[in-house]
Short mmCIF file of C-alpha atoms in Angstrom, two decimals:
data_model
loop_
_atom_site.label_atom_id
_atom_site.label_comp_id
_atom_site.label_asym_id
_atom_site.label_seq_id
_atom_site.Cartn_x
_atom_site.Cartn_y
_atom_site.Cartn_z
CA MET J 778 21.18 9.96 14.76
CA VAL J 779 17.51 9.75 14.24
CA VAL J 780 15.22 8.87 17.11
CA GLY J 781 11.34 8.87 17.19
CA VAL J 782 8.20 7.93 18.94
CA ASN J 783 4.77 7.61 17.44
CA VAL J 784 1.42 7.09 19.32
CA ASP J 785 -1.73 6.28 17.48
CA ASN J 786 -4.80 5.42 19.60
CA GLY J 787 -8.48 5.20 18.64
CA THR J 788 -11.88 4.00 19.66
CA ILE J 789 -14.65 2.68 17.39
CA ASP J 790 -18.21 2.43 18.33
CA TYR J 791 -19.30 -0.30 16.12
CA ARG J 792 -22.95 -1.37 15.42
CA GLN J 793 -24.46 -3.38 12.82
CA PHE J 794 -28.09 -3.52 11.88
CA VAL J 795 -30.34 -5.85 9.76
CA ASN J 796 -30.86 -4.18 6.32
CA LEU J 797 -34.48 -4.17 5.28
CA ASN J 798 -35.01 -3.81 1.64
CA GLY J 799 -31.86 -1.64 1.36
CA ALA J 800 -33.61 1.34 2.90
CA VAL J 801 -34.71 0.67 6.41
CA LYS J 802 -32.51 0.03 9.45
CA GLY J 803 -33.72 -3.11 11.21
CA PRO J 804 -32.89 -4.77 14.50
CA LEU J 805 -29.40 -4.46 16.02
CA THR J 806 -27.39 -7.52 15.23
CA PHE J 807 -23.80 -6.50 16.52
CA SER J 808 -22.61 -3.93 18.92
CA THR J 809 -18.97 -3.57 20.11
CA LEU J 810 -16.63 -0.77 21.57
CA ASP J 811 -13.26 -1.34 20.09
CA ARG J 812 -10.10 0.43 21.43
CA SER J 813 -6.89 0.29 19.71
CA GLU J 814 -3.54 1.41 21.19
CA ASN J 815 -0.27 1.66 19.10
CA LEU J 816 3.08 2.85 20.30
CA SER J 817 6.17 2.51 18.16
CA ALA J 818 9.67 3.76 18.96
CA TYR J 819 12.77 3.67 16.69
CA ALA J 820 16.31 4.65 16.52
CA GLU J 821 18.87 4.66 13.63
CA ASN J 822 22.43 6.02 13.23
CA SER J 823 25.13 6.03 10.49
CA PHE J 824 28.66 5.13 11.57
CA PHE J 825 31.09 6.39 8.93
CA ILE J 826 34.05 4.03 8.62
CA LEU J 827 35.37 5.91 5.58
CA PRO J 828 34.44 9.28 4.24
CA ASN J 829 31.84 7.90 1.81
CA VAL J 830 31.05 4.62 3.51
CA ALA J 831 28.75 4.33 6.48
CA LEU J 832 27.56 1.32 8.56
CA VAL J 833 23.90 1.80 9.61
CA GLY J 834 22.50 0.38 12.82
CA GLY J 835 19.10 0.73 14.50
CA GLY J 836 15.67 -1.00 15.46
CA PHE J 837 12.22 -0.45 16.51
CA PHE J 838 9.90 -1.55 19.17
CA LEU J 839 6.09 -1.87 18.67
CA ARG J 840 3.59 -2.32 21.33
CA ALA J 841 -0.13 -2.83 20.08
CA VAL J 842 -3.28 -3.35 22.15
CA ARG J 843 -6.62 -4.62 20.71
CA ASP J 844 -9.39 -4.45 23.17
CA ARG J 845 -13.01 -5.27 22.40
CA LYS J 846 -16.24 -4.83 24.71
CA ASP J 847 -19.04 -6.77 23.26
CA ARG J 848 -22.42 -4.91 24.11
CA LEU J 849 -24.79 -7.31 22.60
CA LEU J 850 -24.51 -10.81 24.19
CA THR J 851 -27.50 -12.66 22.54
CA ASP J 852 -24.95 -14.34 20.20
CA GLY J 853 -22.20 -15.00 23.09
CA ASP J 854 -19.68 -12.76 24.66
CA GLN J 855 -17.20 -11.78 21.89
CA SER J 856 -15.25 -9.50 24.23
CA GLY J 857 -11.31 -9.96 24.24
CA ARG J 858 -8.07 -8.28 24.68
CA SER J 859 -4.65 -9.00 22.75
CA THR J 860 -1.27 -7.31 23.31
CA TYR J 861 1.58 -7.47 20.76
CA ASP J 862 5.05 -6.52 21.96
CA ILE J 863 7.68 -6.76 19.16
CA ALA J 864 11.21 -5.58 18.73
CA LYS J 865 13.24 -5.89 15.54
CA PRO J 866 16.81 -4.59 14.48
CA LYS J 867 18.13 -3.12 11.23
CA PHE J 868 21.71 -3.22 9.89
CA GLY J 869 22.83 -1.83 6.71
CA VAL J 870 25.83 -0.31 4.62
CA LEU J 871 25.73 2.81 2.39
CA TRP J 872 28.42 3.67 -0.14
CA ASP J 873 28.23 7.11 -1.72
CA VAL J 874 30.38 6.26 -4.99
CA ASP J 875 30.07 10.15 -5.76
CA PRO J 876 27.64 12.88 -4.72
CA THR J 877 24.93 11.74 -7.13
CA TRP J 878 25.43 7.98 -6.90
CA GLN J 879 24.74 5.56 -3.96
CA VAL J 880 25.07 1.91 -3.57
CA TYR J 881 23.41 0.28 -0.40
CA GLY J 882 22.31 -2.87 1.27
CA ASN J 883 20.59 -3.71 4.43
CA VAL J 884 18.69 -6.23 6.58
CA SER J 885 15.72 -5.03 8.50
CA GLY J 886 12.98 -6.38 10.70
CA SER J 887 9.27 -5.13 10.41
CA ALA J 888 5.96 -6.07 11.97
CA GLU J 889 2.28 -5.42 11.77
CA ALA J 890 -0.40 -6.04 14.35
CA PRO J 891 -3.90 -7.00 13.32
CA THR J 892 -6.51 -4.32 13.05
CA PHE J 893 -10.26 -4.38 13.68
CA ASP J 894 -11.12 -4.89 10.18
CA ALA J 895 -14.00 -6.34 8.18
CA ASN J 896 -15.21 -9.79 9.25
CA SER J 897 -12.54 -9.91 11.87
CA PHE J 898 -14.79 -7.83 14.11
CA ALA J 899 -17.13 -10.86 14.53
CA THR J 900 -14.25 -13.19 15.08
CA PHE J 901 -11.43 -11.36 16.71
CA ALA J 902 -11.80 -12.74 20.33
CA THR J 903 -11.87 -16.30 19.20
CA SER J 904 -9.53 -16.28 16.04
CA ASN J 905 -6.41 -15.50 17.97
CA LEU J 906 -4.83 -13.37 15.06
CA ARG J 907 -1.02 -13.12 15.28
CA ALA J 908 1.05 -10.17 14.40
CA GLN J 909 2.85 -10.40 10.97
CA THR J 910 6.62 -10.14 11.27
CA ALA J 911 9.32 -10.26 8.50
CA THR J 912 13.06 -10.04 7.88
CA THR J 913 13.80 -8.14 4.52
CA TYR J 914 17.06 -8.32 2.69
CA GLU J 915 17.72 -5.49 0.21
CA VAL J 916 20.53 -4.29 -2.10
CA GLY J 917 20.30 -1.58 -4.56
CA THR J 918 21.63 1.55 -6.19
CA ARG J 919 20.35 5.04 -7.13
CA GLY J 920 21.70 7.90 -8.92
CA ALA J 921 21.49 10.68 -11.48
CA ARG J 922 23.19 12.42 -14.32
CA PRO J 923 22.32 15.46 -16.30
CA ASP J 924 20.51 13.13 -18.93
CA LEU J 925 20.17 9.98 -16.83
CA SER J 926 18.51 8.87 -13.68
CA TRP J 927 18.12 5.29 -12.18
CA ASP J 928 16.74 3.48 -9.14
CA LEU J 929 17.15 -0.28 -8.88
CA SER J 930 16.28 -2.43 -5.76
CA LEU J 931 16.50 -6.18 -5.37
CA TYR J 932 14.79 -7.59 -2.23
CA ARG J 933 13.58 -10.63 -0.32
CA SER J 934 11.19 -10.57 2.64
CA GLU J 935 10.64 -13.65 4.68
CA ILE J 936 7.37 -13.34 6.38
CA GLN J 937 5.78 -15.14 9.36
CA ASN J 938 1.97 -15.07 9.90
CA GLU J 939 1.19 -12.88 6.97
CA LEU J 940 -2.16 -11.01 7.49
CA GLN J 941 -4.32 -11.86 4.42
CA CYS J 942 -7.60 -10.37 3.64
CA LEU J 943 -9.70 -13.11 2.28
CA THR J 944 -13.17 -12.64 0.75
CA THR J 945 -15.65 -15.13 1.98
CA SER J 946 -18.97 -13.53 1.23
CA ILE J 947 -20.36 -10.92 -1.17
CA PHE J 948 -21.82 -9.04 1.87
CA SER J 949 -18.38 -8.17 3.34
CA PRO J 950 -15.03 -7.01 2.03
CA CYS J 951 -13.02 -9.76 3.57
CA SER J 952 -11.91 -11.90 6.71
CA ILE J 953 -8.46 -11.33 8.19
CA VAL J 954 -6.54 -14.60 8.57
CA ASN J 955 -2.81 -15.49 9.29
CA ALA J 956 -0.86 -17.32 6.34
CA ASP J 957 2.02 -19.43 7.89
CA ARG J 958 5.30 -18.74 5.96
CA THR J 959 5.42 -16.62 2.85
CA VAL J 960 8.06 -15.14 0.86
CA HIS J 961 7.72 -11.56 -1.02
CA GLN J 962 10.79 -11.00 -3.29
CA GLY J 963 11.45 -9.26 -6.53
CA VAL J 964 12.83 -6.14 -8.27
CA GLU J 965 11.86 -2.38 -8.29
CA ALA J 966 13.60 -0.70 -11.20
CA GLY J 967 13.34 2.94 -12.39
CA LEU J 968 15.09 4.50 -15.53
CA GLY J 969 14.95 8.03 -17.00
CA VAL J 970 17.02 8.70 -20.20
CA ALA J 971 16.90 11.82 -22.42
CA PHE J 972 17.32 10.33 -25.81
CA LEU J 973 16.62 13.25 -27.99
CA LYS J 974 18.08 16.73 -27.36
CA SER J 975 17.64 20.37 -28.67
CA LEU J 976 14.61 19.78 -31.01
CA VAL J 977 13.32 23.26 -30.71
CA THR J 978 15.55 24.97 -28.26
CA VAL J 979 18.99 24.14 -26.94
CA GLU J 980 17.62 23.05 -23.59
CA ASP J 981 14.60 20.95 -24.56
CA ARG J 982 14.68 17.14 -24.04
CA VAL J 983 12.66 14.01 -24.97
CA TRP J 984 12.68 11.68 -22.11
CA PHE J 985 11.95 7.97 -21.91
CA ASN J 986 10.92 7.18 -18.33
CA ALA J 987 9.99 3.69 -17.10
CA ALA J 988 9.07 2.06 -13.77
CA TYR J 989 9.10 -1.63 -13.55
CA THR J 990 8.31 -4.12 -10.63
CA TYR J 991 8.78 -7.93 -10.83
CA ASN J 992 6.83 -9.51 -7.82
CA ASP J 993 7.68 -13.12 -6.96
CA PHE J 994 5.33 -13.84 -3.97
CA PHE J 995 4.66 -17.43 -2.72
CA PHE J 996 3.64 -19.55 0.09
CA VAL J 997 6.39 -21.90 1.78
CA ARG J 998 5.31 -25.36 2.27
CA ASP J 999 1.80 -24.30 3.63
CA ALA J 1000 -0.45 -26.98 4.93
CA LEU J 1001 -3.19 -26.13 2.57
CA TYR J 1002 -1.61 -24.35 -0.28
CA GLY J 1003 1.90 -25.87 -0.59
CA ASP J 1004 4.22 -23.56 -2.63
CA ASN J 1005 1.42 -21.83 -4.47
CA ARG J 1006 1.79 -18.27 -5.80
CA LEU J 1007 0.27 -15.52 -3.51
CA PRO J 1008 -2.69 -13.95 -5.37
CA GLY J 1009 -3.78 -10.47 -6.20
CA VAL J 1010 -0.45 -8.90 -7.36
CA PRO J 1011 0.67 -8.92 -11.04
CA THR J 1012 3.94 -10.87 -11.43
CA HIS J 1013 5.32 -8.09 -13.92
CA TYR J 1014 4.05 -4.43 -14.22
CA LEU J 1015 5.36 -1.61 -16.25
CA ARG J 1016 4.58 1.83 -16.61
CA ALA J 1017 6.62 3.72 -19.35
CA GLU J 1018 6.41 7.03 -21.12
CA VAL J 1019 7.95 9.24 -23.84
CA LEU J 1020 7.71 12.72 -22.59
CA TYR J 1021 8.82 16.00 -24.38
CA ARG J 1022 9.83 18.68 -21.89
CA HIS J 1023 10.46 22.23 -23.01
CA PRO J 1024 12.61 24.70 -20.79
CA SER J 1025 9.44 27.01 -20.45
CA GLY J 1026 7.80 24.20 -18.27
CA PHE J 1027 5.43 22.72 -20.95
CA TYR J 1028 5.49 18.91 -21.30
CA ALA J 1029 3.49 16.28 -23.20
CA GLY J 1030 3.66 12.81 -24.24
CA PRO J 1031 1.98 9.36 -24.31
CA ASN J 1032 2.50 6.66 -21.65
CA VAL J 1033 1.35 3.09 -21.19
CA GLU J 1034 0.60 0.70 -18.21
CA TRP J 1035 1.19 -2.90 -18.90
CA SER J 1036 0.50 -5.95 -16.93
CA PRO J 1037 1.90 -8.48 -19.54
CA GLN J 1038 1.08 -11.78 -17.71
CA SER J 1039 -2.05 -13.06 -16.04
CA TYR J 1040 -1.90 -13.56 -12.21
CA PHE J 1041 -3.86 -15.68 -9.66
CA ALA J 1042 -6.84 -14.46 -7.89
CA ASP J 1043 -7.00 -17.05 -5.14
CA ASN J 1044 -4.65 -18.96 -2.95
CA ALA J 1045 -5.50 -22.36 -4.59
CA ASN J 1046 -4.30 -20.84 -7.82
CA SER J 1047 -7.35 -22.02 -9.58
CA LEU J 1048 -8.42 -18.77 -11.25
CA THR J 1049 -6.47 -16.06 -12.97
CA VAL J 1050 -6.78 -12.33 -13.84
CA PRO J 1051 -6.11 -11.42 -17.34
CA ALA J 1052 -3.29 -9.41 -18.66
CA TYR J 1053 -3.89 -5.87 -19.99
CA ALA J 1054 -2.28 -2.89 -21.42
CA LEU J 1055 -3.49 0.75 -21.40
CA LEU J 1056 -2.38 3.80 -23.54
CA ASN J 1057 -2.65 7.33 -21.95
CA LEU J 1058 -1.68 10.79 -22.93
CA ARG J 1059 -0.43 13.58 -20.52
CA ILE J 1060 0.01 17.23 -21.06
CA GLY J 1061 0.91 19.91 -18.39
CA PHE J 1062 2.97 22.85 -17.40
CA ASP J 1063 5.40 23.16 -14.48
CA GLN J 1064 8.21 25.63 -14.45
CA GLY J 1065 8.99 25.10 -10.76
CA SER J 1066 6.98 28.34 -9.81
CA ALA J 1067 4.01 28.63 -7.66
CA TRP J 1068 1.39 27.41 -10.32
CA SER J 1069 1.42 24.19 -12.11
CA GLY J 1070 -1.21 22.03 -13.99
CA TYR J 1071 -2.01 19.03 -16.02
CA LEU J 1072 -4.38 17.06 -18.11
CA GLU J 1073 -4.27 13.39 -18.70
CA ALA J 1074 -6.43 11.28 -21.01
CA ARG J 1075 -6.54 7.69 -19.70
CA ASN J 1076 -7.33 4.42 -21.32
CA LEU J 1077 -7.76 6.03 -24.73
CA LEU J 1078 -8.60 2.82 -26.45
CA ASP J 1079 -11.44 2.33 -23.99
CA LYS J 1080 -9.96 -1.08 -23.04
CA ARG J 1081 -12.06 -3.27 -20.73
CA TYR J 1082 -9.81 -4.82 -17.99
CA ILE J 1083 -9.72 -5.99 -14.37
CA SER J 1084 -7.98 -3.42 -12.23
CA SER J 1085 -7.73 -5.36 -8.92
CA VAL J 1086 -9.21 -8.33 -7.26
CA ALA J 1087 -10.39 -9.00 -3.83
CA ILE J 1088 -8.35 -12.38 -3.14
CA ALA J 1089 -10.18 -15.56 -2.06
CA GLY J 1090 -9.09 -18.89 -0.82
CA ILE J 1091 -10.72 -20.67 -3.61
CA ALA J 1092 -12.51 -18.86 -6.36
CA ASN J 1093 -14.17 -19.60 -9.66
CA ALA J 1094 -15.46 -17.49 -12.67
CA SER J 1095 -18.56 -16.67 -10.85
CA SER J 1096 -16.85 -15.26 -7.77
CA GLU J 1097 -17.75 -11.64 -7.13
CA ILE J 1098 -14.21 -10.44 -6.35
CA PHE J 1099 -13.20 -8.47 -9.52
CA ASN J 1100 -13.04 -4.75 -9.55
CA PRO J 1101 -13.41 -3.33 -13.20
CA GLY J 1102 -10.93 -0.68 -14.49
CA THR J 1103 -11.88 2.84 -15.42
CA GLY J 1104 -12.94 3.19 -19.17
CA ARG J 1105 -11.93 6.10 -21.17
CA ALA J 1106 -11.57 9.19 -19.00
CA ILE J 1107 -9.87 12.63 -18.57
CA TYR J 1108 -8.33 13.86 -15.41
CA GLY J 1109 -6.91 17.42 -14.54
CA GLY J 1110 -5.54 19.20 -11.86
CA LEU J 1111 -3.83 22.48 -10.68
CA ARG J 1112 -1.29 22.86 -7.93
CA TYR J 1113 -0.27 26.08 -6.12
CA ARG J 1114 3.10 26.04 -4.09
CA TRP J 1115 3.75 28.66 -1.36
#
């Protein structure tokens, strides 16, 4: 049985001033003392009904407090306090087909309380933000063989009061709002296959590795956005590589990152983010000993692309919500284990 308790409390002394010509701090315009309390407790146990089949049961409890004291009352008193108490269960089944192959399914609850974030500082006491809650259904399998590995998961999350970070001004990252009902469902898949063997030595391999996600996220009969797609997330995303591995620890090979279909940048589904594909090259050394290192050349073709978007309610081509991707670049690293 697994049982745990997490406590995470903090205080923010928040002050905002007028920006004078980008170099001088002007008059004080906003001042609050924000206190956050977070207590979560969870428990989970596996009950084996057969030597290789277990039923899983558990749950969690979350208590979150958001307390604000307004210290500058010239624009009104924005003090406030909200408390969130949420409990959710978890049920599942786990089948060990053999020591290296599992099949599983579960139904679990989750919750997230609003944070003091971005423009919600100025509106928290009056916006009455609700906690995000969800029920997630998931089935999947994972396993490994000497020259094969896989991980496949199909899921559906039915969400109430999803916390959305909507861009409303170029001067602030976003405002936190509650959506009504939304669904996140899709597929997460990983595959590794050694398709060439013994090219130089008996033990070397050429691997094909791929990680794919399918994201089907949408509103459910929303009063404003109907059944529109949720923005900011590619519908399809693939990262794949062909990697040569030598038993000495040396490895090298190209890889691609591919977002093959445009996706929406706003809740109104009026603006899209273009598709893109990147070509990279990775080389390194890792023998499982103390030292390892790598070099990776990314975006070899110097592709211009949008790497992410700050979502908006309604956007147009002039909206300042797009983040450019990095051009041609080289990254490297060393790691020491002890």
